[in-house]
mmCIF file of C-alpha atoms and ligand atoms in Angstrom:
data_model
loop_
_atom_site.group_PDB
_atom_site.id
_atom_site.type_symbol
_atom_site.label_atom_id
_atom_site.label_comp_id
_atom_site.label_asym_id
_atom_site.label_seq_id
_atom_site.Cartn_x
_atom_site.Cartn_y
_atom_site.Cartn_z
ATOM 1 C CA MET A 21 236.506 -83.441 -40.581
ATOM 2 C CA HIS A 22 236.038 -87.126 -41.079
ATOM 3 C CA SER A 23 237.884 -89.962 -42.741
ATOM 4 C CA GLY A 24 236.996 -90.675 -46.349
ATOM 5 C CA ALA A 25 236.751 -94.325 -45.431
ATOM 6 C CA ALA A 26 233.931 -93.469 -43.046
ATOM 7 C CA GLY A 27 231.864 -91.897 -45.787
ATOM 8 C CA VAL A 28 229.386 -94.724 -46.133
ATOM 9 C CA PRO A 29 226.617 -93.667 -48.498
ATOM 10 C CA ALA A 30 223.482 -92.803 -46.544
ATOM 11 C CA GLU A 31 221.510 -95.091 -48.827
ATOM 12 C CA VAL A 32 223.414 -98.072 -47.450
ATOM 13 C CA ALA A 33 223.593 -96.910 -43.860
ATOM 14 C CA GLU A 34 219.973 -95.974 -43.411
ATOM 15 C CA SER A 35 217.838 -98.006 -45.756
ATOM 16 C CA ALA A 36 216.544 -101.351 -44.526
ATOM 17 C CA ALA A 37 216.340 -102.536 -48.131
ATOM 18 C CA PRO A 38 219.082 -100.819 -50.140
ATOM 19 C CA ARG A 39 218.161 -100.405 -53.769
ATOM 20 C CA ARG A 40 221.770 -100.498 -54.911
ATOM 21 C CA ALA A 41 224.743 -102.390 -53.559
ATOM 22 C CA PHE A 42 227.825 -100.298 -52.798
ATOM 23 C CA CYS A 43 231.456 -101.357 -52.742
ATOM 24 C CA ALA A 44 232.831 -100.711 -49.248
ATOM 25 C CA ARG A 45 236.341 -100.126 -50.588
ATOM 26 C CA CYS A 46 235.893 -97.564 -53.376
ATOM 27 C CA LEU A 47 232.476 -96.382 -52.074
ATOM 28 C CA ARG A 48 230.899 -96.625 -55.511
ATOM 29 C CA ALA A 49 227.896 -98.596 -56.669
ATOM 30 C CA GLN A 50 228.942 -102.209 -57.296
ATOM 31 C CA VAL A 51 228.197 -101.807 -61.007
ATOM 32 C CA ALA A 52 230.658 -98.909 -61.154
ATOM 33 C CA CYS A 53 233.289 -100.363 -58.792
ATOM 34 C CA ILE A 54 236.811 -99.227 -59.717
ATOM 35 C CA CYS A 55 238.702 -101.619 -57.438
ATOM 36 C CA GLN A 56 240.028 -103.621 -60.397
ATOM 37 C CA TRP A 57 242.292 -100.651 -61.167
ATOM 38 C CA ILE A 58 243.906 -100.520 -57.730
ATOM 39 C CA THR A 59 247.608 -101.345 -58.104
ATOM 40 C CA PRO A 60 249.240 -101.237 -54.662
ATOM 41 C CA LEU A 61 252.478 -99.247 -54.901
ATOM 42 C CA GLN A 62 254.835 -98.510 -52.019
ATOM 43 C CA SER A 63 256.068 -94.947 -51.769
ATOM 44 C CA SER A 64 258.898 -93.396 -49.791
ATOM 45 C CA VAL A 65 256.990 -90.119 -49.842
ATOM 46 C CA GLU A 66 253.826 -90.290 -47.752
ATOM 47 C CA LEU A 67 250.637 -88.807 -49.187
ATOM 48 C CA LEU A 68 248.080 -86.647 -47.389
ATOM 49 C CA ILE A 69 245.047 -86.043 -49.604
ATOM 50 C CA LEU A 70 242.663 -83.255 -48.542
ATOM 51 C CA GLN A 71 239.486 -83.795 -50.524
ATOM 52 C CA HIS A 72 236.859 -81.082 -50.931
ATOM 53 C CA PRO A 73 233.375 -82.396 -50.019
ATOM 54 C CA LEU A 74 232.050 -81.612 -53.510
ATOM 55 C CA GLU A 75 234.507 -84.139 -54.973
ATOM 56 C CA VAL A 76 233.302 -87.064 -52.835
ATOM 57 C CA GLY A 77 230.387 -88.047 -55.076
ATOM 58 C CA ASN A 78 232.091 -87.089 -58.346
ATOM 59 C CA ALA A 79 232.341 -90.274 -60.454
ATOM 60 C CA LYS A 80 235.243 -88.794 -62.438
ATOM 61 C CA ASN A 81 237.269 -88.091 -59.331
ATOM 62 C CA SER A 82 240.583 -89.937 -59.242
ATOM 63 C CA ALA A 83 241.710 -89.102 -55.691
ATOM 64 C CA ARG A 84 240.239 -92.214 -54.066
ATOM 65 C CA LEU A 85 241.937 -94.437 -56.653
ATOM 66 C CA LEU A 86 245.170 -92.612 -55.825
ATOM 67 C CA HIS A 87 244.584 -93.122 -52.095
ATOM 68 C CA LEU A 88 243.784 -96.829 -52.494
ATOM 69 C CA SER A 89 246.826 -97.386 -54.729
ATOM 70 C CA VAL A 90 249.662 -95.559 -52.974
ATOM 71 C CA GLN A 91 250.904 -96.657 -49.575
ATOM 72 C CA PRO A 92 251.309 -94.885 -47.224
ATOM 73 C CA SER A 93 248.446 -92.490 -47.850
ATOM 74 C CA THR A 94 245.916 -90.667 -45.680
ATOM 75 C CA MET A 95 242.761 -89.116 -47.095
ATOM 76 C CA VAL A 96 240.420 -86.751 -45.273
ATOM 77 C CA VAL A 97 237.367 -84.860 -46.497
ATOM 78 C CA GLY A 98 236.620 -81.262 -45.608
ATOM 79 C CA GLU A 99 236.790 -77.624 -46.614
ATOM 80 C CA THR A 100 237.730 -75.974 -43.308
ATOM 81 C CA PHE A 101 239.721 -78.301 -41.074
ATOM 82 C CA ASP A 102 240.180 -78.060 -37.332
ATOM 83 C CA ALA A 103 243.546 -76.303 -37.034
ATOM 84 C CA ALA A 104 245.029 -78.635 -34.430
ATOM 85 C CA ALA A 105 243.861 -81.762 -36.241
ATOM 86 C CA LEU A 106 245.262 -80.493 -39.541
ATOM 87 C CA THR A 107 248.618 -79.681 -37.962
ATOM 88 C CA ALA A 108 248.722 -83.175 -36.468
ATOM 89 C CA LEU A 109 248.060 -84.692 -39.916
ATOM 90 C CA LEU A 110 250.678 -82.483 -41.569
ATOM 91 C CA GLU A 111 253.395 -83.281 -39.051
ATOM 92 C CA ALA A 112 252.582 -86.907 -38.209
ATOM 93 C CA GLY A 113 255.621 -89.149 -37.873
ATOM 94 C CA GLY A 114 258.003 -86.196 -37.996
ATOM 95 C CA ARG A 115 257.776 -85.899 -41.771
ATOM 96 C CA THR A 116 258.068 -82.519 -43.460
ATOM 97 C CA PRO A 117 254.924 -81.477 -45.357
ATOM 98 C CA LEU A 118 255.268 -80.179 -48.900
ATOM 99 C CA LEU A 119 252.228 -78.771 -50.703
ATOM 100 C CA LEU A 120 251.719 -79.903 -54.297
ATOM 101 C CA TYR A 121 250.652 -76.553 -55.676
ATOM 102 C CA PRO A 122 252.024 -74.039 -58.180
ATOM 103 C CA ASP A 123 253.418 -70.722 -57.060
ATOM 104 C CA THR A 124 250.539 -68.300 -57.489
ATOM 105 C CA PRO A 125 251.729 -64.718 -56.814
ATOM 106 C CA GLY A 126 248.308 -63.383 -57.832
ATOM 107 C CA ASP A 127 246.738 -65.094 -54.824
ATOM 108 C CA ARG A 128 248.469 -62.717 -52.426
ATOM 109 C CA SER A 129 245.843 -60.090 -53.201
ATOM 110 C CA LEU A 130 243.227 -62.657 -52.069
ATOM 111 C CA GLY A 131 244.764 -62.803 -48.597
ATOM 112 C CA ILE A 132 246.795 -65.966 -49.172
ATOM 113 C CA ALA A 133 250.274 -65.614 -47.690
ATOM 114 C CA PRO A 134 253.279 -66.255 -49.945
ATOM 115 C CA PRO A 135 254.760 -69.712 -49.314
ATOM 116 C CA PRO A 136 258.186 -70.117 -47.713
ATOM 117 C CA ALA A 137 261.053 -71.140 -49.973
ATOM 118 C CA CYS A 138 261.483 -74.863 -50.457
ATOM 119 C CA ASP A 139 264.762 -76.227 -49.118
ATOM 120 C CA ALA A 140 266.300 -78.145 -52.034
ATOM 121 C CA ALA A 141 268.020 -80.586 -49.657
ATOM 122 C CA LEU A 142 264.592 -81.659 -48.430
ATOM 123 C CA LEU A 143 263.700 -82.951 -51.889
ATOM 124 C CA ASP A 144 266.666 -85.342 -51.816
ATOM 125 C CA ASP A 145 265.231 -87.336 -48.930
ATOM 126 C CA PRO A 146 261.800 -88.721 -49.901
ATOM 127 C CA ALA A 147 261.513 -90.736 -46.679
ATOM 128 C CA ARG A 148 261.274 -87.461 -44.766
ATOM 129 C CA LEU A 149 258.549 -86.025 -46.977
ATOM 130 C CA ARG A 150 254.789 -85.839 -46.827
ATOM 131 C CA LEU A 151 253.240 -84.644 -50.084
ATOM 132 C CA VAL A 152 250.044 -82.714 -49.345
ATOM 133 C CA ILE A 153 247.518 -82.855 -52.169
ATOM 134 C CA VAL A 154 244.418 -80.661 -52.348
ATOM 135 C CA ASP A 155 241.718 -82.512 -54.294
ATOM 136 C CA ALA A 156 239.338 -79.815 -55.490
ATOM 137 C CA THR A 157 238.592 -77.617 -58.453
ATOM 138 C CA TRP A 158 241.111 -74.825 -58.898
ATOM 139 C CA ARG A 159 238.692 -72.307 -57.407
ATOM 140 C CA LYS A 160 237.858 -74.485 -54.401
ATOM 141 C CA SER A 161 241.512 -75.325 -53.813
ATOM 142 C CA ARG A 162 242.297 -71.628 -53.413
ATOM 143 C CA LYS A 163 239.389 -71.340 -50.996
ATOM 144 C CA MET A 164 240.807 -74.250 -48.970
ATOM 145 C CA LEU A 165 244.202 -72.519 -48.816
ATOM 146 C CA TYR A 166 242.503 -69.343 -47.651
ATOM 147 C CA LEU A 167 240.380 -71.107 -45.011
ATOM 148 C CA ASN A 168 243.246 -73.225 -43.644
ATOM 149 C CA PRO A 169 246.204 -70.935 -42.832
ATOM 150 C CA ALA A 170 248.416 -73.931 -41.980
ATOM 151 C CA LEU A 171 248.406 -74.806 -45.688
ATOM 152 C CA GLN A 172 249.744 -71.327 -46.498
ATOM 153 C CA THR A 173 252.797 -71.954 -44.314
ATOM 154 C CA LEU A 174 253.910 -75.006 -46.316
ATOM 155 C CA PRO A 175 256.687 -74.908 -48.882
ATOM 156 C CA ARG A 176 255.291 -75.757 -52.293
ATOM 157 C CA PHE A 177 256.272 -78.255 -54.904
ATOM 158 C CA ALA A 178 255.265 -77.274 -58.433
ATOM 159 C CA LEU A 179 255.350 -79.738 -61.318
ATOM 160 C CA ARG A 180 257.863 -78.951 -64.023
ATOM 161 C CA ALA A 181 257.719 -79.939 -67.693
ATOM 162 C CA MET A 182 254.068 -80.921 -67.577
ATOM 163 C CA PRO A 183 253.426 -83.972 -69.739
ATOM 164 C CA PRO A 184 250.274 -84.172 -71.889
ATOM 165 C CA SER A 185 247.309 -85.213 -69.813
ATOM 166 C CA HIS A 186 245.785 -88.657 -70.080
ATOM 167 C CA TYR A 187 242.638 -87.172 -68.689
ATOM 168 C CA ARG A 188 239.864 -87.205 -71.242
ATOM 169 C CA ILE A 189 236.730 -87.006 -69.098
ATOM 170 C CA ARG A 190 236.417 -83.643 -67.417
ATOM 171 C CA LYS A 191 237.030 -80.506 -69.412
ATOM 172 C CA ALA A 192 239.908 -78.728 -67.726
ATOM 173 C CA HIS A 193 240.095 -74.975 -67.311
ATOM 174 C CA ALA A 194 243.652 -75.015 -68.641
ATOM 175 C CA PRO A 195 244.815 -77.369 -71.417
ATOM 176 C CA ASP A 196 247.520 -78.865 -69.264
ATOM 177 C CA GLN A 197 245.436 -79.221 -66.104
ATOM 178 C CA LEU A 198 245.924 -82.679 -64.689
ATOM 179 C CA SER A 199 243.703 -84.919 -62.623
ATOM 180 C CA THR A 200 244.644 -85.287 -58.973
ATOM 181 C CA LEU A 201 246.012 -88.787 -59.569
ATOM 182 C CA GLU A 202 248.142 -87.703 -62.519
ATOM 183 C CA ALA A 203 249.542 -84.676 -60.711
ATOM 184 C CA ALA A 204 250.481 -86.892 -57.771
ATOM 185 C CA ALA A 205 252.022 -89.531 -60.050
ATOM 186 C CA TYR A 206 254.202 -86.968 -61.831
ATOM 187 C CA ALA A 207 255.208 -85.402 -58.525
ATOM 188 C CA LEU A 208 256.185 -88.832 -57.178
ATOM 189 C CA MET A 209 258.217 -89.448 -60.336
ATOM 190 C CA GLN A 210 260.224 -86.348 -59.459
ATOM 191 C CA LEU A 211 260.382 -86.776 -55.683
ATOM 192 C CA ASP A 212 260.632 -90.545 -55.362
ATOM 193 C CA ALA A 213 263.736 -92.300 -56.629
ATOM 194 C CA ALA A 214 262.179 -94.621 -59.229
ATOM 195 C CA PRO A 215 260.078 -92.928 -61.947
ATOM 196 C CA ALA A 216 259.397 -96.259 -63.710
ATOM 197 C CA HIS A 217 257.707 -97.463 -60.504
ATOM 198 C CA TRP A 218 254.948 -94.880 -61.010
ATOM 199 C CA GLN A 219 254.080 -95.826 -64.572
ATOM 200 C CA ALA A 220 251.816 -98.530 -63.139
ATOM 201 C CA LEU A 221 249.776 -95.810 -61.447
ATOM 202 C CA LEU A 222 249.260 -93.982 -64.741
ATOM 203 C CA ALA A 223 248.382 -97.276 -66.456
ATOM 204 C CA ALA A 224 245.757 -97.905 -63.757
ATOM 205 C CA PHE A 225 244.460 -94.393 -64.324
ATOM 206 C CA ASP A 226 244.070 -95.069 -68.048
ATOM 207 C CA GLY A 227 241.982 -98.131 -67.202
ATOM 208 C CA PHE A 228 239.865 -96.055 -64.830
ATOM 209 C CA VAL A 229 239.318 -93.353 -67.457
ATOM 210 C CA GLY A 230 238.373 -95.984 -70.048
ATOM 211 C CA GLN A 231 235.783 -97.394 -67.660
ATOM 212 C CA GLN A 232 234.321 -93.920 -67.012
ATOM 213 C CA LEU A 233 234.068 -93.210 -70.740
ATOM 214 C CA ARG A 234 231.826 -96.238 -71.142
ATOM 215 C CA TYR A 235 229.267 -94.454 -68.935
ATOM 216 C CA VAL A 236 229.474 -91.172 -70.832
ATOM 217 C CA PRO A 237 227.148 -90.815 -73.843
ATOM 218 C CA ALA A 238 229.088 -90.294 -77.049
HETATM 219 ZN ZN1 ZN B 318 235.165 -100.997 -55.392
#
């Protein structure tokens, strides 16, 4: 496990004469820097983003923009996490972790334990909450749940009344599948007291998507 911030591209770290300049903040090539879309937003709910390694170099990935926008937020990269280190991340500061994930009864046959019930009173106190977000494809996210039993012990928060996705880049497996940033934004609208506050995050996401589309051949 390592911090996403430490993921300096090898090209920069090892080459005496780098061919491309990288932005140290968003870790993208300078020409594709997305930092203009970062809108710092304070959150009562703290974020913990667990990013699958295959998402790190994915230009369409929105998790780093989410991480750079929402404060407080922690982002780590890995598939199987050290159990003690993961528990420390989940419980840091005495907050209660809540997994942003739908209830998936079918996963029990895959060896994934059913989640405990979510205490409704918990949802009324965002300052006590840590929203745990798995940034991976659907298939890889299930693998991460399977490989990290601590994630199976978390109560889950499932989005209700899914709004139409703004996401126009990556073809989703389901029509209403949201990007990581959008899912987090809609969850924060429900968990945090001020939904209007989070519109700025979706507006930033639209700018990000527009920038990505300029790199995609028509
Ligand atoms: Zn940047």
